[in-house]
CSV table of C-alpha atoms in Angstrom, one decimal:
chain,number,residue,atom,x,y,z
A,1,UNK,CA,-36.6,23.7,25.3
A,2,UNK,CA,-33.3,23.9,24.4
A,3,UNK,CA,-32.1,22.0,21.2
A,4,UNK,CA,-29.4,19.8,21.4
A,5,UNK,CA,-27.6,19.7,18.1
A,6,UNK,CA,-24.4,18.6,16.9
A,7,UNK,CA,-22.8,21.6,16.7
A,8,UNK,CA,-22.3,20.8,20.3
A,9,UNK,CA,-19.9,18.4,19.3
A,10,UNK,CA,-18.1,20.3,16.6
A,11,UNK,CA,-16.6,22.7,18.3
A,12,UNK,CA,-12.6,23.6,18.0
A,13,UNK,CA,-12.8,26.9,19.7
A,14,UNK,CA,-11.6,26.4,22.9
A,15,UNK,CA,-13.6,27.9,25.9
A,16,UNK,CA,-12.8,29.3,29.3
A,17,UNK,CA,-12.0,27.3,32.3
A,18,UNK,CA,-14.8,28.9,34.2
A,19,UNK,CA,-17.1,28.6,30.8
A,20,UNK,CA,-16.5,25.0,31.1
A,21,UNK,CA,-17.5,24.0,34.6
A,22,UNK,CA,-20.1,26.0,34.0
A,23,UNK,CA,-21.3,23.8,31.8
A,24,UNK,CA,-19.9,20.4,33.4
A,25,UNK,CA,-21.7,21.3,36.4
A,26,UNK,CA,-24.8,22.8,34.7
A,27,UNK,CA,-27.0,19.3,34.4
A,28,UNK,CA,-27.4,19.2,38.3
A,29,UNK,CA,-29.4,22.2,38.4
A,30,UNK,CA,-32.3,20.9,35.4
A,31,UNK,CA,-35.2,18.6,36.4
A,32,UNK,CA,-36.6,18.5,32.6
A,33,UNK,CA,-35.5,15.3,31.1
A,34,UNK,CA,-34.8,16.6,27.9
A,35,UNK,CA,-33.1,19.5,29.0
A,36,UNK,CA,-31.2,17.7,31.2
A,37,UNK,CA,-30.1,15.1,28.8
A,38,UNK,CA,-28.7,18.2,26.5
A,39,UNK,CA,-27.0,19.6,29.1
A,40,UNK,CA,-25.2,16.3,30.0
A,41,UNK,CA,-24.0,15.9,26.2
A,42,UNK,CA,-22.7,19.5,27.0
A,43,UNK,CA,-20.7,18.8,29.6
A,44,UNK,CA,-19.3,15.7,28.5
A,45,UNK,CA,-17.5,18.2,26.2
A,46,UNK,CA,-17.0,20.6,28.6
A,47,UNK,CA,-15.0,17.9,30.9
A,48,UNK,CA,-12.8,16.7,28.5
A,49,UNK,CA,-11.5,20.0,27.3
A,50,UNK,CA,-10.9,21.0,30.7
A,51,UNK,CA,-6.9,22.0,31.6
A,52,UNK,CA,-7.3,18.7,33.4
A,53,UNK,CA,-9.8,16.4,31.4
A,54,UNK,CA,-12.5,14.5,33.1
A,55,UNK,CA,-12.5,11.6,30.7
A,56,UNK,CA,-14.3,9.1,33.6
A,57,UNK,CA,-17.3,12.1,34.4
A,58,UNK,CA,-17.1,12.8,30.9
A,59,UNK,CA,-18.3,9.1,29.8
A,60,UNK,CA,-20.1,8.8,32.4
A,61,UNK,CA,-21.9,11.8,31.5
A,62,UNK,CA,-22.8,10.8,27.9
A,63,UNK,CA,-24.1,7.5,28.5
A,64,UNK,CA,-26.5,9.0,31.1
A,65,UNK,CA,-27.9,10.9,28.0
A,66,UNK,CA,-27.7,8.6,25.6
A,67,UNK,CA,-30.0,6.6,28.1
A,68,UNK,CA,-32.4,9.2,29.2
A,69,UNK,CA,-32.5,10.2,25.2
A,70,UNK,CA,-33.4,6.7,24.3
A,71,UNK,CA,-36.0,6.7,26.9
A,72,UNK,CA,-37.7,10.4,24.8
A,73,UNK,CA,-37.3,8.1,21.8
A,74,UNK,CA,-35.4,11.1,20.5
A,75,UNK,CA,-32.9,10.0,17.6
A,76,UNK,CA,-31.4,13.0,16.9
A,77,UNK,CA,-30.5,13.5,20.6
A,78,UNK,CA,-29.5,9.9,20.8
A,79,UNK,CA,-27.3,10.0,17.7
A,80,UNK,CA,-26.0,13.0,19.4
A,81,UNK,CA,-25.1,11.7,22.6
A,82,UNK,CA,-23.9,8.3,20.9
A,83,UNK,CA,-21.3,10.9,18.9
A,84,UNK,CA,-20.8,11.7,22.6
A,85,UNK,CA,-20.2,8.6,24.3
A,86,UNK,CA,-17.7,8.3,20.7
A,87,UNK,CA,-15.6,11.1,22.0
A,88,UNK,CA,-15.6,10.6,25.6
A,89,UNK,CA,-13.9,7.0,24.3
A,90,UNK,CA,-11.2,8.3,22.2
A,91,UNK,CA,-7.7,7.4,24.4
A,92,UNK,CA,-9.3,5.0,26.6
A,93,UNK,CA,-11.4,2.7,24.0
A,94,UNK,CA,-10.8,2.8,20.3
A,95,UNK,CA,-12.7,-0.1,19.8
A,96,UNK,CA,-15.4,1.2,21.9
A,97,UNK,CA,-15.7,4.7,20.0
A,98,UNK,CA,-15.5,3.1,17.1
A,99,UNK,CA,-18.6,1.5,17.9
A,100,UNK,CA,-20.3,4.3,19.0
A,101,UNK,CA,-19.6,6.4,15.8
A,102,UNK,CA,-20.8,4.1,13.9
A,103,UNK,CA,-24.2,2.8,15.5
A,104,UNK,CA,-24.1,7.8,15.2
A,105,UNK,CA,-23.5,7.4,11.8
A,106,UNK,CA,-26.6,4.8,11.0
A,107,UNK,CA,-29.1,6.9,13.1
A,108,UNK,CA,-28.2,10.5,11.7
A,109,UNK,CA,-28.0,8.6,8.3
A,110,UNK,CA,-31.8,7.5,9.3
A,111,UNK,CA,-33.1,10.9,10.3
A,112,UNK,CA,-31.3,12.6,7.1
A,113,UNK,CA,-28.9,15.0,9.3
A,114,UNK,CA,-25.9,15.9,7.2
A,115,UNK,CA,-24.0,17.3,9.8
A,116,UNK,CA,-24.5,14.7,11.6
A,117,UNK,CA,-23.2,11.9,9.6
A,118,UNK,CA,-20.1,14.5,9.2
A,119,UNK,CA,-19.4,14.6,12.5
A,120,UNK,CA,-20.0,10.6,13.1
A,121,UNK,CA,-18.0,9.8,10.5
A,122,UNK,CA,-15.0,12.1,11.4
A,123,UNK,CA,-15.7,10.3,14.9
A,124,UNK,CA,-15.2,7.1,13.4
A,125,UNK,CA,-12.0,8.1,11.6
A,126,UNK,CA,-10.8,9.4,14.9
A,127,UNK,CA,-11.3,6.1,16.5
A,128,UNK,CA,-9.1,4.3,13.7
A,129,UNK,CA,-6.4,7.1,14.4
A,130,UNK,CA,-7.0,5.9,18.3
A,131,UNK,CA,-6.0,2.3,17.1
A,132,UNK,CA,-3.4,3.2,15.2
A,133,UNK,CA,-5.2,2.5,11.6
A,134,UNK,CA,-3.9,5.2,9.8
A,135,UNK,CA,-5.1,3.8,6.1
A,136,UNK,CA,-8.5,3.5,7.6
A,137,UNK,CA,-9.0,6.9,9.5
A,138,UNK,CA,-7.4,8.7,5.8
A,139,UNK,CA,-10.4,6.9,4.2
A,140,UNK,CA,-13.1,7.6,6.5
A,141,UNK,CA,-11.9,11.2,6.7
A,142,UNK,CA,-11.8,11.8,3.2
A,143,UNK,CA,-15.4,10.4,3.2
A,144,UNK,CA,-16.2,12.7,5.8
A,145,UNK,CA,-14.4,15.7,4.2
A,146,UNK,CA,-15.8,15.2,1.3
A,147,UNK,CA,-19.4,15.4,2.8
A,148,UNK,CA,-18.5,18.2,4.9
A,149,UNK,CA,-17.8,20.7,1.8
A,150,UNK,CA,-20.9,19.2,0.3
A,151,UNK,CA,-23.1,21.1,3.4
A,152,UNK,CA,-20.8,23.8,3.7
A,153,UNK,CA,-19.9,23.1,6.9
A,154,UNK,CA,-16.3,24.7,6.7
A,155,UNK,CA,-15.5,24.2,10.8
A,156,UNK,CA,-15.9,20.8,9.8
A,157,UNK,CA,-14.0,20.7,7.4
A,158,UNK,CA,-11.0,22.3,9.6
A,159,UNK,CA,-11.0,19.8,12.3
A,160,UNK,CA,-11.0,16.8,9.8
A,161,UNK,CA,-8.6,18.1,7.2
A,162,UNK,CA,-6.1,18.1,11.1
A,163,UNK,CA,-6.9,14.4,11.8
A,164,UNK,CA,-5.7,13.5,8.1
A,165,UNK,CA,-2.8,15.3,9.0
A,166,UNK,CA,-2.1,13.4,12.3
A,167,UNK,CA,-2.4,10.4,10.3
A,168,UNK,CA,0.1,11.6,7.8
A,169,UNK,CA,2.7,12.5,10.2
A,170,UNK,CA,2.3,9.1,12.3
A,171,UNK,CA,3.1,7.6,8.8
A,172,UNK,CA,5.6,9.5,8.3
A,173,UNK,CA,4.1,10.9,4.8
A,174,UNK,CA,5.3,14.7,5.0
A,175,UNK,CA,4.6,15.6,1.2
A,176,UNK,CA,1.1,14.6,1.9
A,177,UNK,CA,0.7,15.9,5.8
A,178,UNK,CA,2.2,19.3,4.6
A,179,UNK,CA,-0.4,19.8,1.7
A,180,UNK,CA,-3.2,19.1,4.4
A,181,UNK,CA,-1.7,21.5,6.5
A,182,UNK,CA,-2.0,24.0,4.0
A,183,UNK,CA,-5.6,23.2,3.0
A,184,UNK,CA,-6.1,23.4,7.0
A,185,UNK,CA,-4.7,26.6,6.7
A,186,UNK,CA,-6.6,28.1,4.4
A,187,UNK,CA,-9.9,26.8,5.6
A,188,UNK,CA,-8.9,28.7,9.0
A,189,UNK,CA,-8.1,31.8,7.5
A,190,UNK,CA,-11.1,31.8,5.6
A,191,UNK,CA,-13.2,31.6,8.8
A,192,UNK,CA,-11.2,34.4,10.5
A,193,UNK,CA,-10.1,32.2,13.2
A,194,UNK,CA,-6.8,32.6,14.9
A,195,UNK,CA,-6.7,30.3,17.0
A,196,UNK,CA,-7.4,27.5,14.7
A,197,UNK,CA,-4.6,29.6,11.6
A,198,UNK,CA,-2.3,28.6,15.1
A,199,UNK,CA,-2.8,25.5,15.1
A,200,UNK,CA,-2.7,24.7,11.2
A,201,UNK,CA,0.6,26.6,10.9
A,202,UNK,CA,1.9,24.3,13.6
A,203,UNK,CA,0.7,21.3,11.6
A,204,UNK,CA,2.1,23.0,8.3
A,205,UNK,CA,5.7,23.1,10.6
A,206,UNK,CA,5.4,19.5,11.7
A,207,UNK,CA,4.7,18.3,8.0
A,208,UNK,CA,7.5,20.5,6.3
A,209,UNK,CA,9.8,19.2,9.3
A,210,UNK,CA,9.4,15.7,7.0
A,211,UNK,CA,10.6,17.1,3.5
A,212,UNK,CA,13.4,18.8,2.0
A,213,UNK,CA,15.2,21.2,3.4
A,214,UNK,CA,13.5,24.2,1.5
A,215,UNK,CA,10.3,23.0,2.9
A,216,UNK,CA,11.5,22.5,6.7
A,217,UNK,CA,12.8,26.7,6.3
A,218,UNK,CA,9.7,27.4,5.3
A,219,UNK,CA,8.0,25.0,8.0
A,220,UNK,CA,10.4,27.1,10.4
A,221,UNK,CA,8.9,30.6,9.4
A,222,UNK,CA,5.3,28.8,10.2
A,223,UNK,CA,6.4,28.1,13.4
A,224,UNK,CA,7.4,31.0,14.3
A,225,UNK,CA,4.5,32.7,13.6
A,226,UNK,CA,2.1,30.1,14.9
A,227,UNK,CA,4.2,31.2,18.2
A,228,UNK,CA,3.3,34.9,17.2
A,229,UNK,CA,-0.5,33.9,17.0
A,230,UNK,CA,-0.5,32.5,20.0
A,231,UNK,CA,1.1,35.2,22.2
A,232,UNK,CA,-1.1,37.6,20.4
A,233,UNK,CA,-4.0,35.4,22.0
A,234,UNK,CA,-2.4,35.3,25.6
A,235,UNK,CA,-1.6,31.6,24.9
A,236,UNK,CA,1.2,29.1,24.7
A,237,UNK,CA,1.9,26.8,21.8
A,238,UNK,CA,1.9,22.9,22.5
């Protein structure tokens, strides 16, 4: 059988379109229930990083796993597809991935799964950036930071050290969004991924766009070669 796990979830490479309807339209084609139910967490994901996100299928998608998961009495894969349900949420209802995060969070807490609870809890503080709690997602993501450098889980660690930033720079707080940026940085360099150095220099840009004018040159320069990054990659900044 093939494992569901919530590396599924944690993702911040960024896959091909074909790659991703792929997987979207993978669950059709499986009669196992578990199986099945993986698959549909899968391409929950896969829809909503699609060039035109599926956020409705997407949803739809997760709760159909989180059902036939429940029905296995499988808690991992429930937690799993919970987180799911969580992400498929965020833009549509805070409130209601907020609340999916967290009943994640009590069930990988339950099993013992440390990356899970990482990703639940970055989940959570993603749904308090979704409803504009800034205090509140900073707190949860530290919490969740904080756990991910316990497990060494260092992808983690790059995709919540960028939500503390988005909450810095909707605050307005560019001393403390450009020092995340750089952590951000670092972390990305340290895995040897481009595409995510890319993105963290943009953040690094945005953040030094909020402080002195020494800092917004040198903001500039990692602009410009987030830019180079990204043509090196055959991609365009956003």
């Amino acid at each position: 059988l093939t494992p569901i796990t919530v590396a599924d979830l944690s993702s911040s490479k960024t896959e091909d379109e074909a790659t991703l309807k792929a997987a979207a339209d993978a669950p059709q084609k499986i009669s196992d229930a578990r199986q099945k139910a993986a698959a549909l967490v899968k391409a929950s994901l896969a829809q909503l990083q699609m060039e035109s996100p599926q956020s409705e299928d997407a949803l739809k998608n997760a709760k159909q796993a989180l059902a036939s998961f429940r029905e296995l009495n499988a808690p991992e894969g429930e937690a799993t597809a919970l987180r799911a349900v969580a992400v498929a949420s965020l833009g549509v209802d805070a409130f209601g991935a907020l609340q999916a995060a967290n009943q994640s969070l009590k069930t990988f807490k339950e099993i013992g799964h440390g990356k899970g609870q990482v990703a639940a809890i970055h989940s959570i503080a993603l749904a308090h950036l979704g409803k504009d709690s800034t205090d509140d997602c900073v707190f949860r993501a530290a919490e969740g930071l904080k756990l991910s450098r316990q497990i060494g889980d260092r992808m983690k660690e790059y995709a919540i050290l960028t939500t503390i930033v988005e909450a810095y720079l909707i605050q307005g707080d560019g001393k403390h969004a450009l020092a995340t940026a750089k952590e951000a940085l670092e972390v990305a360099r340290g895995l040897g991924e481009k595409l995510l150095e890319a993105k963290a220099l943009c953040l690094v840009a945005k953040g030094a766009g909020l402080c002195s004018a020494a800092e917004s040159a040198a903001g500039f320069a990692a602009g410009q070669e987030a830019l180079k990054l990204y043509q090196s990659l055959g991609l365009k900044s956003k």
